[in-house]
PDB file of C-alpha atoms in Angstrom:
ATOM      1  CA  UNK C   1      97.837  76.992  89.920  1.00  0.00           C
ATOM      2  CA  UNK C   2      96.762  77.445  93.763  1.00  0.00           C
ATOM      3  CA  UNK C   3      96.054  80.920  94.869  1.00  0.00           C
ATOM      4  CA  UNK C   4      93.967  83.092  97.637  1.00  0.00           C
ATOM      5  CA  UNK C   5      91.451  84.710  96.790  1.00  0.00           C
ATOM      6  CA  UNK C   6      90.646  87.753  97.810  1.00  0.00           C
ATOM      7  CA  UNK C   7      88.568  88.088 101.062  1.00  0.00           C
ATOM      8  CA  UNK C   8      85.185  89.894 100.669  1.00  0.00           C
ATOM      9  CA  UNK C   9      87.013  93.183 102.259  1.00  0.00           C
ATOM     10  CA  UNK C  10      85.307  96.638 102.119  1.00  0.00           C
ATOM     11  CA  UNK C  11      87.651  99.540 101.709  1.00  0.00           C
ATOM     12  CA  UNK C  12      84.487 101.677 104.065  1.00  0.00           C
ATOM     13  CA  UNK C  13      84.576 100.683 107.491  1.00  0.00           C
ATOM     14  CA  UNK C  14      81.118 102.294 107.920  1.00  0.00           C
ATOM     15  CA  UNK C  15      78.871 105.121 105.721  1.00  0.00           C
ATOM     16  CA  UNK C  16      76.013 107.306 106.018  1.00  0.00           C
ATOM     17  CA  UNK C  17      73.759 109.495 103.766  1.00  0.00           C
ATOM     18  CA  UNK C  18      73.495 112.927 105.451  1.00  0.00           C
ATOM     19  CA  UNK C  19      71.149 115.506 102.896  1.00  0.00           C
ATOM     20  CA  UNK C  20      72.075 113.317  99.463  1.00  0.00           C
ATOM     21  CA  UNK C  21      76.162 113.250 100.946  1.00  0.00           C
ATOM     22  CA  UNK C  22      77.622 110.324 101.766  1.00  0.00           C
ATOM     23  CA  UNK C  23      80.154 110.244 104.463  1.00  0.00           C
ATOM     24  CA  UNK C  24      82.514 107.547 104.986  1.00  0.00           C
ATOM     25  CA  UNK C  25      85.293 106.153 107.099  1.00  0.00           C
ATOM     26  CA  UNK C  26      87.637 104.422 105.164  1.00  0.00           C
ATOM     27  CA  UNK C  27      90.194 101.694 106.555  1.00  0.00           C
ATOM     28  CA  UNK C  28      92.948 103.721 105.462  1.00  0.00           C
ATOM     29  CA  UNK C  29      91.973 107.227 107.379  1.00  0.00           C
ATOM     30  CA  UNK C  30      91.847 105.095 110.199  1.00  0.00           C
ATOM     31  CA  UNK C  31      95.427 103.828 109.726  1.00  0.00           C
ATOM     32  CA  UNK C  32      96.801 107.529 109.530  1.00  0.00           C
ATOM     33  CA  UNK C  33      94.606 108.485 112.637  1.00  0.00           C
ATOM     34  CA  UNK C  34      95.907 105.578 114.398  1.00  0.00           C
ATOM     35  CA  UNK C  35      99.302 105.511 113.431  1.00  0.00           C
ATOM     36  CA  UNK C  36      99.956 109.313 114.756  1.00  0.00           C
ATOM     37  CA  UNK C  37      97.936 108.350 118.266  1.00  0.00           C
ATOM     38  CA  UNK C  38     100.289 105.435 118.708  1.00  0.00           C
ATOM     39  CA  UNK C  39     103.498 106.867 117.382  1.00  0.00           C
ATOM     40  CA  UNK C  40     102.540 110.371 119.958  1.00  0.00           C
ATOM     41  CA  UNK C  41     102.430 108.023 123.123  1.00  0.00           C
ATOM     42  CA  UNK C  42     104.855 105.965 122.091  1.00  0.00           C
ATOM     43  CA  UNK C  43     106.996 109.820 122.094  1.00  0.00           C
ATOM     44  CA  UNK C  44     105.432 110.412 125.480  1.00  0.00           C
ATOM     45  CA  UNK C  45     106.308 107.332 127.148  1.00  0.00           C
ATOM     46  CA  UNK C  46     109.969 107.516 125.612  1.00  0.00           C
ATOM     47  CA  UNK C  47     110.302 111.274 127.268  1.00  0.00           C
ATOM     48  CA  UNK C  48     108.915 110.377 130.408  1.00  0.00           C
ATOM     49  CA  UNK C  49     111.442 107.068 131.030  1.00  0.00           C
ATOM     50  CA  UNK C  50     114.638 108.949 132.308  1.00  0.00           C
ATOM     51  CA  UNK C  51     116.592 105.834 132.484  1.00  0.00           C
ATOM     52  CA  UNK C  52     116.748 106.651 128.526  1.00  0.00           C
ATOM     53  CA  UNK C  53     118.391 109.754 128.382  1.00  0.00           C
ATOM     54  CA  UNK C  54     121.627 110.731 130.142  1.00  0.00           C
ATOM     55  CA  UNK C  55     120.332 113.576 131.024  1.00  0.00           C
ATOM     56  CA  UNK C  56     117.516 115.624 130.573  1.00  0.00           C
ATOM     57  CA  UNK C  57     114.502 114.181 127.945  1.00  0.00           C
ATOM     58  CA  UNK C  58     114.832 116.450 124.731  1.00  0.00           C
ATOM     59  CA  UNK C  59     111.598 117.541 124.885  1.00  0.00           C
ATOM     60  CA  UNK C  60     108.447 118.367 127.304  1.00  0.00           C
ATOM     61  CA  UNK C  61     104.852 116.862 126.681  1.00  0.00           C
ATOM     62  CA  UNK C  62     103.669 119.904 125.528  1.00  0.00           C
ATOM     63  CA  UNK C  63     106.103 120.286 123.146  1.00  0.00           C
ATOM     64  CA  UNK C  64     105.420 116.574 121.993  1.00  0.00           C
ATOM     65  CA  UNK C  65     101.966 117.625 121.719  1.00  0.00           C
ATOM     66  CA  UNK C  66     102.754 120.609 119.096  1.00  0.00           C
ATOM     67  CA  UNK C  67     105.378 118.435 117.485  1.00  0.00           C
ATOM     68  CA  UNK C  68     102.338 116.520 116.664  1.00  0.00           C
ATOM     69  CA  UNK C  69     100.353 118.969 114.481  1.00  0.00           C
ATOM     70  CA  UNK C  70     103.402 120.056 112.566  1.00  0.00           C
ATOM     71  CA  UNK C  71     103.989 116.110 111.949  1.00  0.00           C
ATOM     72  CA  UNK C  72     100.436 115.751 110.307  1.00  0.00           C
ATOM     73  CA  UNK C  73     101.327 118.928 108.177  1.00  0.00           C
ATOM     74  CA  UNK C  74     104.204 117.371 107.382  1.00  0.00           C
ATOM     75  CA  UNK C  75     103.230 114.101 106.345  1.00  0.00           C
ATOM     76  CA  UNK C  76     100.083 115.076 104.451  1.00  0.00           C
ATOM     77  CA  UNK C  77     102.057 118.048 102.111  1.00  0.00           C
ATOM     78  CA  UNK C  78     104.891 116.180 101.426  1.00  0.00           C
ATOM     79  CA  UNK C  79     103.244 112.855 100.941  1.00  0.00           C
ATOM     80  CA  UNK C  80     101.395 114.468  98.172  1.00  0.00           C
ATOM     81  CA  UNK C  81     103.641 116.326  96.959  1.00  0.00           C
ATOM     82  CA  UNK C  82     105.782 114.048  96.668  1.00  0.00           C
ATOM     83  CA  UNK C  83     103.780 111.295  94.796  1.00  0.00           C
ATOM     84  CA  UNK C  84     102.597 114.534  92.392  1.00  0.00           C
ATOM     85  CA  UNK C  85     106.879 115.295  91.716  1.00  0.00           C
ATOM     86  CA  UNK C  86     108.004 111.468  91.932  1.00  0.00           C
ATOM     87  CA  UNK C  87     105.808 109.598  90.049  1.00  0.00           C
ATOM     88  CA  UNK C  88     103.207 111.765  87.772  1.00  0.00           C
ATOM     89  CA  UNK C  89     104.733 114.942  87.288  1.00  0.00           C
ATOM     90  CA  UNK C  90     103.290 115.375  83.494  1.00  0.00           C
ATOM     91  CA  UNK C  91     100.282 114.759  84.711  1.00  0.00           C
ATOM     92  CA  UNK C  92     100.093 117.124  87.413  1.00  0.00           C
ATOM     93  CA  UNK C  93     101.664 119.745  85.352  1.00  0.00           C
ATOM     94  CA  UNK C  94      98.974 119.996  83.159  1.00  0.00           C
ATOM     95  CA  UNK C  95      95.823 119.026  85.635  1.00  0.00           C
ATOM     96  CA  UNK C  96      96.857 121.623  88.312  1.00  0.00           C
ATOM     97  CA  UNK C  97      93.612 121.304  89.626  1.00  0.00           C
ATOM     98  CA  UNK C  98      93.906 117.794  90.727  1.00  0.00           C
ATOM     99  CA  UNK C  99      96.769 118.130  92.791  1.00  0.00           C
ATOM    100  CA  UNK C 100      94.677 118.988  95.463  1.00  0.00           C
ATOM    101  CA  UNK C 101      92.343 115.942  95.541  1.00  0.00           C
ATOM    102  CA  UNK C 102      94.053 114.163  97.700  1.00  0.00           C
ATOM    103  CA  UNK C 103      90.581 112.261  98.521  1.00  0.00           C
ATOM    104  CA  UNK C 104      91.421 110.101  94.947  1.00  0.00           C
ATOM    105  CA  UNK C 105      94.730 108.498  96.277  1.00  0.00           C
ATOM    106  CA  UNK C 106      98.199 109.295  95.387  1.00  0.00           C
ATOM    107  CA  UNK C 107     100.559 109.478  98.474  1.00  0.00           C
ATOM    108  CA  UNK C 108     104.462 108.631  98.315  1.00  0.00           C
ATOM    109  CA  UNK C 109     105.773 108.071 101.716  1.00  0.00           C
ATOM    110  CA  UNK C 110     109.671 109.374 100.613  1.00  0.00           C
ATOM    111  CA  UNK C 111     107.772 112.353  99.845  1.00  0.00           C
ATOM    112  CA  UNK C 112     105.815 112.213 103.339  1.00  0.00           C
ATOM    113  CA  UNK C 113     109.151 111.419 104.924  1.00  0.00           C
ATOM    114  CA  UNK C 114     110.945 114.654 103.195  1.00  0.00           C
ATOM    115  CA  UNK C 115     107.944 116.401 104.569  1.00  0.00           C
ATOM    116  CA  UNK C 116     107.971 115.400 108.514  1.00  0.00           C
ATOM    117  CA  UNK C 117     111.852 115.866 107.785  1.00  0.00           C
ATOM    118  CA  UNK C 118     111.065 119.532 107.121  1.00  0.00           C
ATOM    119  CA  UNK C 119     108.655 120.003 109.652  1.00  0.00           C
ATOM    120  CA  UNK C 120     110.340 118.878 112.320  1.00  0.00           C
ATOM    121  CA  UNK C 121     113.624 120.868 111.477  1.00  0.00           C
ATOM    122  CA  UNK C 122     111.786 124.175 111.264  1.00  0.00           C
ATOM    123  CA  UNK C 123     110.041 122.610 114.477  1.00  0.00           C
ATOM    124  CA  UNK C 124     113.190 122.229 116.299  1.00  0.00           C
ATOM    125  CA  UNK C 125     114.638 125.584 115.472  1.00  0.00           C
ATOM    126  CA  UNK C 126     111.727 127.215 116.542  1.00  0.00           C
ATOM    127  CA  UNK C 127     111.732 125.370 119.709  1.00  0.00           C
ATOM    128  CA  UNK C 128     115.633 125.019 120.544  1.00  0.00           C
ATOM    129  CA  UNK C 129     115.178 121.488 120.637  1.00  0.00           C
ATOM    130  CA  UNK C 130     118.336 119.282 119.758  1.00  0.00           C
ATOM    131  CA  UNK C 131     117.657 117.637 116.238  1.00  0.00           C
ATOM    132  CA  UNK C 132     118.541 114.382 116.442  1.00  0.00           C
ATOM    133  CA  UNK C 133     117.298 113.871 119.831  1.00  0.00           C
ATOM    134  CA  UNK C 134     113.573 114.260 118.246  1.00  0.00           C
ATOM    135  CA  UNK C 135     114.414 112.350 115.068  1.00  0.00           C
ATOM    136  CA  UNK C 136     115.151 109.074 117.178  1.00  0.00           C
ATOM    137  CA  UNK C 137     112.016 109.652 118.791  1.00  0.00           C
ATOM    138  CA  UNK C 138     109.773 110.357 115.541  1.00  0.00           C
ATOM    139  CA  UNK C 139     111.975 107.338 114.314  1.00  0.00           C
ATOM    140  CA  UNK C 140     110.979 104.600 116.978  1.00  0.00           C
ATOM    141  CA  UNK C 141     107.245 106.287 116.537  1.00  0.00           C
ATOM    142  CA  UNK C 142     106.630 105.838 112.499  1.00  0.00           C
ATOM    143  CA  UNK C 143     106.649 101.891 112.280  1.00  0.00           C
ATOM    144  CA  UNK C 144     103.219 101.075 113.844  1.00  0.00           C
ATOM    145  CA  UNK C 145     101.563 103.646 111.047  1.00  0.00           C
ATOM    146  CA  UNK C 146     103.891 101.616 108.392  1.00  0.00           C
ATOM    147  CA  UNK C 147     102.063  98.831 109.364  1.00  0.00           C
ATOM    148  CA  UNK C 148      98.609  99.853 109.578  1.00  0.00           C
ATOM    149  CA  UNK C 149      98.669 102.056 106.458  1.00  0.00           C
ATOM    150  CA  UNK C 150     100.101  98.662 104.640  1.00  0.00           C
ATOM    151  CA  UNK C 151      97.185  96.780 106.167  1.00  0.00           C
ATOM    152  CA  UNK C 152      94.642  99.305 104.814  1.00  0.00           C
ATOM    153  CA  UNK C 153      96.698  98.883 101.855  1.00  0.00           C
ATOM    154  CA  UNK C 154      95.801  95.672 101.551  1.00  0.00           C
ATOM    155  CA  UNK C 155      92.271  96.415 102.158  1.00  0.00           C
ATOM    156  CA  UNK C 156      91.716  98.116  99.609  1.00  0.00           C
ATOM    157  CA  UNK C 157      93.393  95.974  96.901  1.00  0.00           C
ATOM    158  CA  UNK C 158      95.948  98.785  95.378  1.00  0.00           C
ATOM    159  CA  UNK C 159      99.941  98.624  95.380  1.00  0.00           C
ATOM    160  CA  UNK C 160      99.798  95.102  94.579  1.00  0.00           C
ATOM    161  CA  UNK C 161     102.773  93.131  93.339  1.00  0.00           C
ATOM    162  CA  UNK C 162     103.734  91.286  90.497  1.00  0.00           C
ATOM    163  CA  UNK C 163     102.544  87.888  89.162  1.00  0.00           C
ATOM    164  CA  UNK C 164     103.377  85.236  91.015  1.00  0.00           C
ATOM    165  CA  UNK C 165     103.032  81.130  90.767  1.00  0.00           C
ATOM    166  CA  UNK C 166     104.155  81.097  94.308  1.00  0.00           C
ATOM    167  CA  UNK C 167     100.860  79.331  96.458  1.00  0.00           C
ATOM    168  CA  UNK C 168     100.483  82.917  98.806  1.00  0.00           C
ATOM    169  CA  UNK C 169      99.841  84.520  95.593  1.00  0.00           C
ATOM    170  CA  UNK C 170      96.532  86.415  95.882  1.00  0.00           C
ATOM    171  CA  UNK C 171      94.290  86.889  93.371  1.00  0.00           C
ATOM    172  CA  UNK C 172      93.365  90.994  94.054  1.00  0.00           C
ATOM    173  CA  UNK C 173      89.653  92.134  91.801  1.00  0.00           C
ATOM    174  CA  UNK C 174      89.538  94.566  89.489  1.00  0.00           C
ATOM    175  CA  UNK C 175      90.711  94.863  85.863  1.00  0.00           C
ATOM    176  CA  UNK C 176      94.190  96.193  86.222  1.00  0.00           C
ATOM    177  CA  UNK C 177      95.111  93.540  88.323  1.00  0.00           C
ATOM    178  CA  UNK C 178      93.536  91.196  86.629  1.00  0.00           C
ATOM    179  CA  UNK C 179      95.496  92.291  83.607  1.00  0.00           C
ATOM    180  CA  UNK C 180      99.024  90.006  83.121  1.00  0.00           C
ATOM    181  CA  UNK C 181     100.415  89.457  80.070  1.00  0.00           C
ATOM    182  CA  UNK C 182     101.114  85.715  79.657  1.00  0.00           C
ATOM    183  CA  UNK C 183      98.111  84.645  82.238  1.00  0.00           C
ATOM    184  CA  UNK C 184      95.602  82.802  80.805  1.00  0.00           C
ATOM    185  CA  UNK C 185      92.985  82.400  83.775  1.00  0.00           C
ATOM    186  CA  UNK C 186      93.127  84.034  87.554  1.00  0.00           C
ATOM    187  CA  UNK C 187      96.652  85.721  88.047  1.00  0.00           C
ATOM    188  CA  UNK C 188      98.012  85.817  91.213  1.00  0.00           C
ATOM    189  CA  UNK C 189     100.447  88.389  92.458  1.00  0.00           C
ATOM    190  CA  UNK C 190     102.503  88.784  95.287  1.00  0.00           C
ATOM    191  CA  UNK C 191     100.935  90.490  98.592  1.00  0.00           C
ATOM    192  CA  UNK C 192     103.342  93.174  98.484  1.00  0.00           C
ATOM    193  CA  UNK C 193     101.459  94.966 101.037  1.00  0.00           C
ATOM    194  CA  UNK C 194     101.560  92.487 103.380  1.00  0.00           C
ATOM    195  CA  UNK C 195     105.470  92.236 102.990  1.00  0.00           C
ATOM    196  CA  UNK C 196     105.851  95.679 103.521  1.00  0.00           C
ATOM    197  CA  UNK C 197     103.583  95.414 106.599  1.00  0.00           C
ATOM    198  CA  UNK C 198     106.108  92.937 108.546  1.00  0.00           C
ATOM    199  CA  UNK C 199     109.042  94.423 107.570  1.00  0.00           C
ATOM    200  CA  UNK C 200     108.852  98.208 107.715  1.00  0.00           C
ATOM    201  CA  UNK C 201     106.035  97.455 110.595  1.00  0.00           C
ATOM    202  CA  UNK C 202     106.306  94.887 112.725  1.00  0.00           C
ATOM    203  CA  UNK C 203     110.238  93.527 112.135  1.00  0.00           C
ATOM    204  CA  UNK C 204     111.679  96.804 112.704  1.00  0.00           C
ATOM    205  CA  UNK C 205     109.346  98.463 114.983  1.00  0.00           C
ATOM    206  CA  UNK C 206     110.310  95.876 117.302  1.00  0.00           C
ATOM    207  CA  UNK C 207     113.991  96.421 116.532  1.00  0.00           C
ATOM    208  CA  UNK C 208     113.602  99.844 117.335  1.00  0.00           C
ATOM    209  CA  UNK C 209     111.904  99.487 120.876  1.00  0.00           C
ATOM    210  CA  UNK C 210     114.250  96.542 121.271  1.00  0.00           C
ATOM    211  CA  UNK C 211     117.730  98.816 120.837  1.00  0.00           C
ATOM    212  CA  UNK C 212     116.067 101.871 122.804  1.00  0.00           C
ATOM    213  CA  UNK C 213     114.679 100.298 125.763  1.00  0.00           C
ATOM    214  CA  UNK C 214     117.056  97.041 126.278  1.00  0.00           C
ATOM    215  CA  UNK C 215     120.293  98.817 124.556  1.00  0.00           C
ATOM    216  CA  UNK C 216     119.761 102.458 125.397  1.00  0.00           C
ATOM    217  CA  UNK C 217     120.439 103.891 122.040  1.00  0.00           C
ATOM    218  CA  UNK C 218     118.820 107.315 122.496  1.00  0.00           C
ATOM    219  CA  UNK C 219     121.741 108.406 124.285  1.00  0.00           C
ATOM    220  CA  UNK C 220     124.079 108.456 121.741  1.00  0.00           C
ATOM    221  CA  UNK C 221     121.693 110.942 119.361  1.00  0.00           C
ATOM    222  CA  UNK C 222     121.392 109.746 115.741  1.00  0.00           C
ATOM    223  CA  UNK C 223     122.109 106.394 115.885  1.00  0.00           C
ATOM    224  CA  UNK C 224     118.491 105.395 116.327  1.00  0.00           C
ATOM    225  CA  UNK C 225     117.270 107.336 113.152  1.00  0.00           C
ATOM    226  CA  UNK C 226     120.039 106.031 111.466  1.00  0.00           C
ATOM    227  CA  UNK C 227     118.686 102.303 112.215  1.00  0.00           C
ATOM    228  CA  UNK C 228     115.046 103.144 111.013  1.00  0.00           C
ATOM    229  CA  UNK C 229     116.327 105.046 107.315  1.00  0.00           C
ATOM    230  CA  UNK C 230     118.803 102.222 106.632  1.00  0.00           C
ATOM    231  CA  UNK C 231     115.853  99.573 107.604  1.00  0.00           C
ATOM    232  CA  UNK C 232     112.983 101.140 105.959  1.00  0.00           C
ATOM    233  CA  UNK C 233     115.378 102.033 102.717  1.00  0.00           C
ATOM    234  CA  UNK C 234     116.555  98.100 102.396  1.00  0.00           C
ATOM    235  CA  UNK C 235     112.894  96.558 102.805  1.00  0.00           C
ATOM    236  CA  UNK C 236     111.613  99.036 100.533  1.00  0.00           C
ATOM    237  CA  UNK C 237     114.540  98.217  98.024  1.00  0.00           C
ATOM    238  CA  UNK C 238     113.329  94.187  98.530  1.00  0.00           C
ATOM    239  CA  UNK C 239     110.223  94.510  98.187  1.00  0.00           C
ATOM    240  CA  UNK C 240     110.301  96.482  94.867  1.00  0.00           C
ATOM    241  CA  UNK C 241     111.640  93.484  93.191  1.00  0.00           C
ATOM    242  CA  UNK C 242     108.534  91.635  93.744  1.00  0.00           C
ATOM    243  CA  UNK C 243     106.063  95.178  93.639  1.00  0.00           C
ATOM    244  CA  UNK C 244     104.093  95.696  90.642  1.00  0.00           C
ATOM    245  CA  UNK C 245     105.366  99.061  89.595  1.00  0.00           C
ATOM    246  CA  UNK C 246     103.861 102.620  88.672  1.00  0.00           C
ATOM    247  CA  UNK C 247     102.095 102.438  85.854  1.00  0.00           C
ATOM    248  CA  UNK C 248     103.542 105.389  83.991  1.00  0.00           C
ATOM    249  CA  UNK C 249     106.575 104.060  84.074  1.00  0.00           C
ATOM    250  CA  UNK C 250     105.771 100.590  82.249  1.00  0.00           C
ATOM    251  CA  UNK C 251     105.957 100.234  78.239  1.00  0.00           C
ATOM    252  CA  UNK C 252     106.725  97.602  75.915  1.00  0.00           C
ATOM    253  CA  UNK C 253     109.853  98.419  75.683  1.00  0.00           C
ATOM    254  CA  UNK C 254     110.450  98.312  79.624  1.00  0.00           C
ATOM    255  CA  UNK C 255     108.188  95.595  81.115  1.00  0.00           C
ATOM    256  CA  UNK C 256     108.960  96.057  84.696  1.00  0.00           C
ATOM    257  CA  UNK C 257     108.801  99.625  84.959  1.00  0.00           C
ATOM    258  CA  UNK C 258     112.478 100.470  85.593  1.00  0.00           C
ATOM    259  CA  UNK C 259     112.547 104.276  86.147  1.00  0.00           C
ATOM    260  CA  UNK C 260     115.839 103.885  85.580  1.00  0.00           C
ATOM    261  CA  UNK C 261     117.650 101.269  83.302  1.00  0.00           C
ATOM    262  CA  UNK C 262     120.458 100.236  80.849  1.00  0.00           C
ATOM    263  CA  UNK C 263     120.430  97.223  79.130  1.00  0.00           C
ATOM    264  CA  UNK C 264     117.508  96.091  80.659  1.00  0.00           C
ATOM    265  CA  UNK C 265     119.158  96.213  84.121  1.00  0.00           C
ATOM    266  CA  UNK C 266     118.376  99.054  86.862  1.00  0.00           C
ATOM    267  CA  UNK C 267     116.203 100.314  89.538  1.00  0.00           C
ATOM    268  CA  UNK C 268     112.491 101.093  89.906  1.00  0.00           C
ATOM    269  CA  UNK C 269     111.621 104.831  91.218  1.00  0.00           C
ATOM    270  CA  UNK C 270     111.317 103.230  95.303  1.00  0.00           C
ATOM    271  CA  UNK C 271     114.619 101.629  95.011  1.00  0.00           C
ATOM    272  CA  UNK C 272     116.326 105.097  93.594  1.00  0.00           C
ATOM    273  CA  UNK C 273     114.337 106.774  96.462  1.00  0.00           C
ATOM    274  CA  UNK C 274     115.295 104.343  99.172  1.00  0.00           C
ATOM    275  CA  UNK C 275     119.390 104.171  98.225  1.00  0.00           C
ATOM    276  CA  UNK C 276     119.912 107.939  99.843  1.00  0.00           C
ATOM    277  CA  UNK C 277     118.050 107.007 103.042  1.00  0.00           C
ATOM    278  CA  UNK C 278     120.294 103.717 103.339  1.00  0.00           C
ATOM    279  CA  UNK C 279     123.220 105.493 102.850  1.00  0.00           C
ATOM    280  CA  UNK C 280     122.554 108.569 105.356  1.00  0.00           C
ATOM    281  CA  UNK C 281     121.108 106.041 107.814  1.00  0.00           C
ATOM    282  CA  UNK C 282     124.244 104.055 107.624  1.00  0.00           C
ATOM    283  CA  UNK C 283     126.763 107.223 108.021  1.00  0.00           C
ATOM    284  CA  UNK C 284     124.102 108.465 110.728  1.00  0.00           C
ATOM    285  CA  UNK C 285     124.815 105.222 112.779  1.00  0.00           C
ATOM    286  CA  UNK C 286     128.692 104.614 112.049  1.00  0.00           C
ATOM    287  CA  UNK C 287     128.983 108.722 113.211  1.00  0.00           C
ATOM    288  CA  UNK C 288     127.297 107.632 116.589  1.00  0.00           C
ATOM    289  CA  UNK C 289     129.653 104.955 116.815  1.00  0.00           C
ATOM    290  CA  UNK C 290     132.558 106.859 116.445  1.00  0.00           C
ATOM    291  CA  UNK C 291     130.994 108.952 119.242  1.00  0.00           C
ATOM    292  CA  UNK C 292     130.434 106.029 121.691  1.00  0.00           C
ATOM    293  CA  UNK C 293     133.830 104.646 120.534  1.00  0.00           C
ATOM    294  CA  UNK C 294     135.729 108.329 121.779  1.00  0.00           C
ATOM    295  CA  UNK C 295     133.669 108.550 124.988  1.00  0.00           C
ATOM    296  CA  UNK C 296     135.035 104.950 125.872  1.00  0.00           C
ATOM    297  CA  UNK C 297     138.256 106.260 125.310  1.00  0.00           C
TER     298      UNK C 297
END
């Protein structure tokens, strides 16, 4: 069976010993760090384009620039939060304690999502900006850290997928993933990172800038928020199929970790998770239709 192995990839970009502490920057900090600073000009340049808006941009700079602290809030409480709820609740509920290591992994972006989602309502309110004005724009601004907190991801060898014969199959280190029943040798799973990475990154980040700068979609408000959650929720419900899942939810009775199943047939915990934001992100962009459609007429 063909395979790639796994490049020799360090998970530290660099680290230092400082008084017996070790301080490092890992690949995947750098992917959160970057994906705000990207996603915040991307927001600027978007405000400061009026050919975009047809009227007045929804929001200042400086207001951008608050919206931006309320967004990391946002993303690191409910991301936690919501992997602690989601996926290990027992857990949690009896280690307390550990809910607040957030430095040992365990983020779910629905949860970060539900998070930002918060924060920027309360934002709004507070500021009397319109609402789905600034969800467009924190729309069109999450892709690029989709697809650099895949890459890092990747990097460092968790959220694999499932076994795979296929010749892109990679052959990630360590024991769990090393681990598949029926393998005799090296098993190979799918990339699942890297999937998510072009899809939920690069394919429709560039559909995003593609319908707000050539098509001018962020003057009829929702529609372009609409486009991300019913994007994001249908690669996400792909690329479960081939993504190794949680491994609380796996037993011998339900190989592929189905959170939820009858008959052997159902859905893992990200498809269940991703139907809701198809379906709002489709009524989102059929109700800014309808708009567009009565403003014709």
């Amino acid at each position: 069976m063909s395979y790639i192995p796994f490049p020799n990839l360090s998970p530290d970009i660099f680290s230092v010993e400082i008084f017996g502490f070790t301080l490092a920057l890992r690949w995947y900090a750098l992917a959160y760090i970057a994906g705000l600073v990207i996603g915040y000009q991307l927001v600027l340049r978007m405000i400061r384009a009026p050919r975009l808006w047809p009227g007045p941009a929804p929001m200042t700079a400086e207001q951008v620039e608050r919206l931006l602290t309320w967004v990391i809030l946002g993303v690191i409480l409910g991301g936690r939060l919501g992997f602690v709820l989601f996926y290990q609740p027992a857990w949690y509920l009896s280690h307390p304690g550990d809910i607040l290591k957030v430095w040992e992994g365990g983020m779910s972006f629905h949860g970060g999502f539900l998070g930002v989602m918060v924060a920027g309502i309360l934002f709004c309110l507070r500021e009397k900006i319109p609402m789905l004005s600034a969800a467009d724009l924190m729309a069109v601004a999450t892709p690029p850290g989709l697809l650099l907190g895949r890459l890092a991801n990747f990097i460092n060898a968790e959220l694999w997928g499932r076994p795979t014969d296929l010749p892109w199959g990679v052959a990630f280190p360590g024991e769990a993933a090393q681990s598949c029943a029926g393998v005799v040798g090296v098993c190979a799973r799918h990339p699942s990172q890297l999937y998510e990475a072009a899809m939920e990154g690069l394919i429709l980040g560039a559909l995003l800038l593609f319908v707000v700068w050539r098509r001018g979609w962020l003057a009829w408000p929702g529609r372009t928020v609409g486009l991300f959650l019913a994007g994001y929720g249908l690669a996400r419900f792909l690329v479960e199929f081939v993504r190794q899942p949680d491994a609380q939810f796996v037993s011998l009775g339900n190989p592929l970790g189905l959170a939820w199943h009858v008959g052997g047939w159902g859905l893992t915990m990200g498809q269940i998770l991703s139907l809701p934001m198809i379906a709002v992100g489709l009524w989102l962009m059929m109700r800014a239709r309808r708009a567009v459609a009565s403003q014709a007429a």
